[in-house]
Structure formats: structure tokens, C-alpha cells
């Protein structure tokens, strides 16, 4: 039986990355030009929503990588990249979020296993879009959580399927072009819809 466990310091790295990404997403949604004008109570409220939605999206994305790798029998652990976390916050301040907070590290695998491990993250965000989407039918707090959850998870799904550098899309493309094409169409379409306002705005 596969035993899922966390390495020393892994939970700390996950927590720090969660906080940093919540701040970055909060800044992005508030709008860089409005940071100094927003009411502190409203800013705190917005950051709490970002923590719940971005936090869930980020944590489950990374845990999907980790647990998929462990399912294949590999030791795997998340390690935060503190320089990239700072970049995420500062990029949000200029109106664009570059979110690459760290990675799940595991031994070298086959191309297929690597592609499946990578694919697990964005597909988890797609599943969360589906989970959050029904909340859009409600008003008040539930409606806002739904809007945040759909926006952030659609963004994470689309962004991570970009076939560049350490992002998941490159590993999926290296393994299977047809699989990449289908998932990029799905995840990229969700990311495009979120970024260009086709979903109800969380602002």
C-alpha cells in the first residue's frame, strides 16, 4: 500500500507559499492602482477570500503532483522557491501575476509518468472550477467565493499548461502531443475566459 507522508519542512513551505500567493492574488484582484486607496477592512476581507480560494487551488494542485508521483512509487515533496514567491507578489503590483511558487521534487521518471504527474495539477484546478461554479448562482458570501474560486482555478489551470520552462504543459507536451492539445484547449480556454472576464468578476 502506498504511504502518503510529508517530509521535514514541507508543510512549512506549503504554508509560506499559500500566504504569499494569497497576497499576490489579492493585490491582482484589488488592482495595483487601488492598493493605497482601498479600505483596510475591505482589503483584509479580499485577502481572506483569496486565501480560501487561491489557497485551496494551489495546495490541491501541488498535492495532486505529490500524490500522483507517490502513487507511482516515488518519494516526492514540495519545496517553495522564495525568489519566485517574491516575484509573484511584485509582479501582481504591476498588474500581472507570474505564479511559479515552487515545485514537487521526485526522482527521474519515464516520460509518461512525468506527463501524468504534471497533468494531475491542472486537471485538479479544472475539477475545482466545476466545484466552485454552482456557487455563482448564489448571492452574498457564497457567490463571492464561487467567483473567486472559478477565476483563480481557471487561471491556474491555464497558466500551468503553458509549454514553457518548469511549467506542467512542457512535460505533458514532451510525453504526448495529442494529450497536450486536448488539455491545453480545455485549460487554456478556462484561463482565457477567466482573464478576459467571461466568468462573473470576483472584483
PDB file of C-alpha atoms in Angstrom:
ATOM      1  CA  UNK A   1       0.000   0.000   0.000  1.00  0.00           C
ATOM      2  CA  UNK A   2       1.267   3.477  -0.902  1.00  0.00           C
ATOM      3  CA  UNK A   3       2.015   5.609   2.163  1.00  0.00           C
ATOM      4  CA  UNK A   4       1.457   9.322   1.668  1.00  0.00           C
ATOM      5  CA  UNK A   5       3.627  11.369   4.011  1.00  0.00           C
ATOM      6  CA  UNK A   6       5.197  14.808   4.287  1.00  0.00           C
ATOM      7  CA  UNK A   7       8.929  15.450   4.547  1.00  0.00           C
ATOM      8  CA  UNK A   8      10.533  17.678   7.188  1.00  0.00           C
ATOM      9  CA  UNK A   9       9.850  21.323   6.383  1.00  0.00           C
ATOM     10  CA  UNK A  10       7.378  20.511   3.607  1.00  0.00           C
ATOM     11  CA  UNK A  11       4.301  21.747   5.464  1.00  0.00           C
ATOM     12  CA  UNK A  12       6.143  24.981   6.304  1.00  0.00           C
ATOM     13  CA  UNK A  13       6.986  25.545   2.635  1.00  0.00           C
ATOM     14  CA  UNK A  14       3.383  24.851   1.626  1.00  0.00           C
ATOM     15  CA  UNK A  15       2.123  27.324   4.237  1.00  0.00           C
ATOM     16  CA  UNK A  16       4.517  30.107   3.224  1.00  0.00           C
ATOM     17  CA  UNK A  17       3.696  29.613  -0.446  1.00  0.00           C
ATOM     18  CA  UNK A  18      -0.026  29.689   0.384  1.00  0.00           C
ATOM     19  CA  UNK A  19       0.303  33.024   2.201  1.00  0.00           C
ATOM     20  CA  UNK A  20       2.471  34.612  -0.498  1.00  0.00           C
ATOM     21  CA  UNK A  21       0.150  33.537  -3.309  1.00  0.00           C
ATOM     22  CA  UNK A  22      -2.893  34.744  -1.372  1.00  0.00           C
ATOM     23  CA  UNK A  23      -1.283  38.177  -1.047  1.00  0.00           C
ATOM     24  CA  UNK A  24      -0.314  38.189  -4.729  1.00  0.00           C
ATOM     25  CA  UNK A  25      -3.783  37.189  -5.932  1.00  0.00           C
ATOM     26  CA  UNK A  26      -5.349  39.696  -3.565  1.00  0.00           C
ATOM     27  CA  UNK A  27      -3.208  42.509  -4.968  1.00  0.00           C
ATOM     28  CA  UNK A  28      -4.008  41.459  -8.527  1.00  0.00           C
ATOM     29  CA  UNK A  29      -7.755  41.454  -7.872  1.00  0.00           C
ATOM     30  CA  UNK A  30      -7.734  44.710  -5.921  1.00  0.00           C
ATOM     31  CA  UNK A  31      -5.752  46.320  -8.716  1.00  0.00           C
ATOM     32  CA  UNK A  32      -2.267  47.796  -8.254  1.00  0.00           C
ATOM     33  CA  UNK A  33      -3.509  51.382  -8.536  1.00  0.00           C
ATOM     34  CA  UNK A  34      -6.145  50.827  -5.839  1.00  0.00           C
ATOM     35  CA  UNK A  35      -3.901  49.313  -3.170  1.00  0.00           C
ATOM     36  CA  UNK A  36      -3.337  52.597  -1.343  1.00  0.00           C
ATOM     37  CA  UNK A  37      -6.992  53.647  -1.590  1.00  0.00           C
ATOM     38  CA  UNK A  38      -8.821  50.507  -0.507  1.00  0.00           C
ATOM     39  CA  UNK A  39     -10.322  50.366   2.963  1.00  0.00           C
ATOM     40  CA  UNK A  40      -8.167  48.150   5.249  1.00  0.00           C
ATOM     41  CA  UNK A  41     -11.181  46.083   6.320  1.00  0.00           C
ATOM     42  CA  UNK A  42     -12.144  45.514   2.690  1.00  0.00           C
ATOM     43  CA  UNK A  43      -8.548  44.585   1.835  1.00  0.00           C
ATOM     44  CA  UNK A  44      -8.440  42.041   4.665  1.00  0.00           C
ATOM     45  CA  UNK A  45     -11.768  40.611   3.538  1.00  0.00           C
ATOM     46  CA  UNK A  46     -10.460  40.273  -0.016  1.00  0.00           C
ATOM     47  CA  UNK A  47      -7.250  38.608   1.121  1.00  0.00           C
ATOM     48  CA  UNK A  48      -9.211  36.104   3.206  1.00  0.00           C
ATOM     49  CA  UNK A  49     -11.252  35.169   0.157  1.00  0.00           C
ATOM     50  CA  UNK A  50      -8.040  34.860  -1.861  1.00  0.00           C
ATOM     51  CA  UNK A  51      -6.536  32.651   0.855  1.00  0.00           C
ATOM     52  CA  UNK A  52      -9.532  30.299   0.838  1.00  0.00           C
ATOM     53  CA  UNK A  53      -9.832  30.027  -2.938  1.00  0.00           C
ATOM     54  CA  UNK A  54      -6.248  30.512  -4.126  1.00  0.00           C
ATOM     55  CA  UNK A  55      -5.024  28.516  -1.154  1.00  0.00           C
ATOM     56  CA  UNK A  56      -7.242  25.549  -1.936  1.00  0.00           C
ATOM     57  CA  UNK A  57      -6.370  25.748  -5.641  1.00  0.00           C
ATOM     58  CA  UNK A  58      -2.642  25.962  -5.014  1.00  0.00           C
ATOM     59  CA  UNK A  59      -2.475  23.327  -2.276  1.00  0.00           C
ATOM     60  CA  UNK A  60      -4.545  20.734  -4.097  1.00  0.00           C
ATOM     61  CA  UNK A  61      -2.627  21.408  -7.348  1.00  0.00           C
ATOM     62  CA  UNK A  62       0.704  20.680  -5.671  1.00  0.00           C
ATOM     63  CA  UNK A  63      -0.642  17.781  -3.619  1.00  0.00           C
ATOM     64  CA  UNK A  64      -2.000  16.239  -6.832  1.00  0.00           C
ATOM     65  CA  UNK A  65       1.556  16.262  -8.231  1.00  0.00           C
ATOM     66  CA  UNK A  66       2.937  14.833  -4.990  1.00  0.00           C
ATOM     67  CA  UNK A  67       0.385  12.074  -4.521  1.00  0.00           C
ATOM     68  CA  UNK A  68       0.459  11.046  -8.190  1.00  0.00           C
ATOM     69  CA  UNK A  69       4.246  10.673  -8.012  1.00  0.00           C
ATOM     70  CA  UNK A  70       3.916   8.693  -4.785  1.00  0.00           C
ATOM     71  CA  UNK A  71       1.237   6.534  -6.421  1.00  0.00           C
ATOM     72  CA  UNK A  72       3.879   5.529  -8.970  1.00  0.00           C
ATOM     73  CA  UNK A  73       6.161   4.599  -6.086  1.00  0.00           C
ATOM     74  CA  UNK A  74       8.426   7.658  -5.979  1.00  0.00           C
ATOM     75  CA  UNK A  75       9.282   9.755  -2.922  1.00  0.00           C
ATOM     76  CA  UNK A  76       8.020  13.273  -3.593  1.00  0.00           C
ATOM     77  CA  UNK A  77       7.999  16.561  -1.696  1.00  0.00           C
ATOM     78  CA  UNK A  78       7.088  20.185  -2.324  1.00  0.00           C
ATOM     79  CA  UNK A  79       9.768  22.838  -1.911  1.00  0.00           C
ATOM     80  CA  UNK A  80       8.949  26.532  -2.149  1.00  0.00           C
ATOM     81  CA  UNK A  81      11.015  28.864  -4.328  1.00  0.00           C
ATOM     82  CA  UNK A  82      11.238  32.002  -2.209  1.00  0.00           C
ATOM     83  CA  UNK A  83      12.622  34.146  -5.034  1.00  0.00           C
ATOM     84  CA  UNK A  84       9.693  33.190  -7.254  1.00  0.00           C
ATOM     85  CA  UNK A  85       7.255  33.895  -4.416  1.00  0.00           C
ATOM     86  CA  UNK A  86       8.662  37.413  -4.152  1.00  0.00           C
ATOM     87  CA  UNK A  87       8.383  37.745  -7.938  1.00  0.00           C
ATOM     88  CA  UNK A  88       4.723  36.690  -7.729  1.00  0.00           C
ATOM     89  CA  UNK A  89       3.955  39.463  -5.224  1.00  0.00           C
ATOM     90  CA  UNK A  90       5.916  42.150  -7.083  1.00  0.00           C
ATOM     91  CA  UNK A  91       4.524  41.161 -10.484  1.00  0.00           C
ATOM     92  CA  UNK A  92       0.998  41.455  -9.064  1.00  0.00           C
ATOM     93  CA  UNK A  93       1.861  45.013  -8.048  1.00  0.00           C
ATOM     94  CA  UNK A  94       2.340  45.935 -11.705  1.00  0.00           C
ATOM     95  CA  UNK A  95      -0.821  44.200 -12.832  1.00  0.00           C
ATOM     96  CA  UNK A  96       0.400  40.773 -13.959  1.00  0.00           C
ATOM     97  CA  UNK A  97       0.844  37.666 -11.870  1.00  0.00           C
ATOM     98  CA  UNK A  98       3.682  35.267 -12.626  1.00  0.00           C
ATOM     99  CA  UNK A  99       2.929  32.388 -10.259  1.00  0.00           C
ATOM    100  CA  UNK A 100       5.613  29.707 -10.017  1.00  0.00           C
ATOM    101  CA  UNK A 101       5.842  29.307  -6.230  1.00  0.00           C
ATOM    102  CA  UNK A 102       7.875  26.135  -6.151  1.00  0.00           C
ATOM    103  CA  UNK A 103       7.712  22.543  -7.286  1.00  0.00           C
ATOM    104  CA  UNK A 104       7.195  18.972  -6.213  1.00  0.00           C
ATOM    105  CA  UNK A 105      10.526  17.173  -6.445  1.00  0.00           C
ATOM    106  CA  UNK A 106      10.796  13.454  -7.138  1.00  0.00           C
ATOM    107  CA  UNK A 107      13.306  11.077  -8.777  1.00  0.00           C
ATOM    108  CA  UNK A 108      13.586  10.887 -12.535  1.00  0.00           C
ATOM    109  CA  UNK A 109      10.633   9.089 -14.109  1.00  0.00           C
ATOM    110  CA  UNK A 110       9.612   7.884 -17.547  1.00  0.00           C
ATOM    111  CA  UNK A 111       8.168  10.492 -19.917  1.00  0.00           C
ATOM    112  CA  UNK A 112       4.689   9.011 -19.478  1.00  0.00           C
ATOM    113  CA  UNK A 113       4.863   9.087 -15.679  1.00  0.00           C
ATOM    114  CA  UNK A 114       6.300  12.607 -15.782  1.00  0.00           C
ATOM    115  CA  UNK A 115       3.473  13.722 -18.070  1.00  0.00           C
ATOM    116  CA  UNK A 116       0.797  12.163 -15.873  1.00  0.00           C
ATOM    117  CA  UNK A 117       2.307  13.660 -12.707  1.00  0.00           C
ATOM    118  CA  UNK A 118       2.355  17.082 -14.398  1.00  0.00           C
ATOM    119  CA  UNK A 119      -1.169  16.692 -15.766  1.00  0.00           C
ATOM    120  CA  UNK A 120      -2.621  15.939 -12.334  1.00  0.00           C
ATOM    121  CA  UNK A 121      -2.117  19.550 -11.186  1.00  0.00           C
ATOM    122  CA  UNK A 122      -4.025  21.475 -13.887  1.00  0.00           C
ATOM    123  CA  UNK A 123      -6.786  18.863 -14.003  1.00  0.00           C
ATOM    124  CA  UNK A 124      -7.243  19.317 -10.258  1.00  0.00           C
ATOM    125  CA  UNK A 125      -7.813  23.022 -10.893  1.00  0.00           C
ATOM    126  CA  UNK A 126     -10.340  22.164 -13.618  1.00  0.00           C
ATOM    127  CA  UNK A 127     -12.174  19.963 -11.106  1.00  0.00           C
ATOM    128  CA  UNK A 128     -12.190  22.869  -8.637  1.00  0.00           C
ATOM    129  CA  UNK A 129     -13.689  25.174 -11.286  1.00  0.00           C
ATOM    130  CA  UNK A 130     -16.539  22.667 -11.533  1.00  0.00           C
ATOM    131  CA  UNK A 131     -16.869  22.579  -7.728  1.00  0.00           C
ATOM    132  CA  UNK A 132     -16.925  26.367  -7.336  1.00  0.00           C
ATOM    133  CA  UNK A 133     -19.087  27.099 -10.393  1.00  0.00           C
ATOM    134  CA  UNK A 134     -22.503  26.256  -8.818  1.00  0.00           C
ATOM    135  CA  UNK A 135     -21.839  28.838  -6.098  1.00  0.00           C
ATOM    136  CA  UNK A 136     -22.164  31.556  -8.753  1.00  0.00           C
ATOM    137  CA  UNK A 137     -25.936  31.036  -8.575  1.00  0.00           C
ATOM    138  CA  UNK A 138     -25.962  32.390  -5.022  1.00  0.00           C
ATOM    139  CA  UNK A 139     -25.561  35.936  -3.812  1.00  0.00           C
ATOM    140  CA  UNK A 140     -23.567  37.233  -0.896  1.00  0.00           C
ATOM    141  CA  UNK A 141     -20.600  35.376   0.536  1.00  0.00           C
ATOM    142  CA  UNK A 142     -21.235  32.124  -1.342  1.00  0.00           C
ATOM    143  CA  UNK A 143     -21.462  33.951  -4.660  1.00  0.00           C
ATOM    144  CA  UNK A 144     -18.198  35.776  -3.986  1.00  0.00           C
ATOM    145  CA  UNK A 145     -16.447  32.544  -3.015  1.00  0.00           C
ATOM    146  CA  UNK A 146     -17.740  30.994  -6.228  1.00  0.00           C
ATOM    147  CA  UNK A 147     -16.467  33.898  -8.329  1.00  0.00           C
ATOM    148  CA  UNK A 148     -13.044  33.814  -6.664  1.00  0.00           C
ATOM    149  CA  UNK A 149     -12.817  30.029  -6.887  1.00  0.00           C
ATOM    150  CA  UNK A 150     -13.741  29.881 -10.576  1.00  0.00           C
ATOM    151  CA  UNK A 151     -11.457  32.780 -11.530  1.00  0.00           C
ATOM    152  CA  UNK A 152      -8.370  31.618  -9.653  1.00  0.00           C
ATOM    153  CA  UNK A 153      -8.606  27.936 -10.526  1.00  0.00           C
ATOM    154  CA  UNK A 154      -9.315  28.667 -14.191  1.00  0.00           C
ATOM    155  CA  UNK A 155      -6.268  30.955 -14.198  1.00  0.00           C
ATOM    156  CA  UNK A 156      -4.075  28.314 -12.504  1.00  0.00           C
ATOM    157  CA  UNK A 157      -5.220  25.592 -14.903  1.00  0.00           C
ATOM    158  CA  UNK A 158      -4.498  27.699 -17.985  1.00  0.00           C
ATOM    159  CA  UNK A 159      -1.224  29.185 -16.767  1.00  0.00           C
ATOM    160  CA  UNK A 160       0.283  25.863 -15.733  1.00  0.00           C
ATOM    161  CA  UNK A 161      -0.447  24.285 -19.118  1.00  0.00           C
ATOM    162  CA  UNK A 162       1.802  26.779 -20.908  1.00  0.00           C
ATOM    163  CA  UNK A 163       4.529  24.589 -22.509  1.00  0.00           C
ATOM    164  CA  UNK A 164       7.437  26.624 -21.177  1.00  0.00           C
ATOM    165  CA  UNK A 165      10.227  26.147 -18.650  1.00  0.00           C
ATOM    166  CA  UNK A 166       9.246  24.236 -15.499  1.00  0.00           C
ATOM    167  CA  UNK A 167       5.503  24.564 -16.090  1.00  0.00           C
ATOM    168  CA  UNK A 168       3.341  21.454 -16.377  1.00  0.00           C
ATOM    169  CA  UNK A 169       2.458  21.972 -20.027  1.00  0.00           C
ATOM    170  CA  UNK A 170       6.010  21.340 -21.196  1.00  0.00           C
ATOM    171  CA  UNK A 171       6.137  17.908 -19.512  1.00  0.00           C
ATOM    172  CA  UNK A 172       2.744  16.928 -20.892  1.00  0.00           C
ATOM    173  CA  UNK A 173       3.783  18.044 -24.397  1.00  0.00           C
ATOM    174  CA  UNK A 174       7.011  16.053 -24.184  1.00  0.00           C
ATOM    175  CA  UNK A 175       5.037  12.929 -23.270  1.00  0.00           C
ATOM    176  CA  UNK A 176       2.023  13.152 -25.600  1.00  0.00           C
ATOM    177  CA  UNK A 177       1.161  15.814 -28.158  1.00  0.00           C
ATOM    178  CA  UNK A 178      -2.492  14.693 -28.531  1.00  0.00           C
ATOM    179  CA  UNK A 179      -2.995  14.739 -24.748  1.00  0.00           C
ATOM    180  CA  UNK A 180      -1.344  18.142 -24.559  1.00  0.00           C
ATOM    181  CA  UNK A 181      -3.547  19.509 -27.337  1.00  0.00           C
ATOM    182  CA  UNK A 182      -6.759  18.376 -25.641  1.00  0.00           C
ATOM    183  CA  UNK A 183      -5.810  19.524 -22.145  1.00  0.00           C
ATOM    184  CA  UNK A 184      -4.328  22.795 -23.367  1.00  0.00           C
ATOM    185  CA  UNK A 185      -7.571  23.516 -25.215  1.00  0.00           C
ATOM    186  CA  UNK A 186      -9.554  22.854 -22.022  1.00  0.00           C
ATOM    187  CA  UNK A 187      -7.250  24.524 -19.501  1.00  0.00           C
ATOM    188  CA  UNK A 188      -6.175  27.345 -21.805  1.00  0.00           C
ATOM    189  CA  UNK A 189      -9.796  28.042 -22.664  1.00  0.00           C
ATOM    190  CA  UNK A 190     -10.680  28.314 -18.978  1.00  0.00           C
ATOM    191  CA  UNK A 191      -7.702  30.569 -18.321  1.00  0.00           C
ATOM    192  CA  UNK A 192      -8.616  32.792 -21.277  1.00  0.00           C
ATOM    193  CA  UNK A 193     -12.237  33.002 -20.102  1.00  0.00           C
ATOM    194  CA  UNK A 194     -11.157  33.980 -16.598  1.00  0.00           C
ATOM    195  CA  UNK A 195      -8.553  36.528 -17.652  1.00  0.00           C
ATOM    196  CA  UNK A 196     -10.811  38.283 -20.156  1.00  0.00           C
ATOM    197  CA  UNK A 197     -13.908  38.418 -17.991  1.00  0.00           C
ATOM    198  CA  UNK A 198     -16.140  35.723 -19.438  1.00  0.00           C
ATOM    199  CA  UNK A 199     -16.858  34.493 -15.908  1.00  0.00           C
ATOM    200  CA  UNK A 200     -18.546  36.715 -13.282  1.00  0.00           C
ATOM    201  CA  UNK A 201     -15.876  39.033 -11.941  1.00  0.00           C
ATOM    202  CA  UNK A 202     -14.534  38.478  -8.416  1.00  0.00           C
ATOM    203  CA  UNK A 203     -13.622  42.176  -8.148  1.00  0.00           C
TER     204      UNK A 203
END
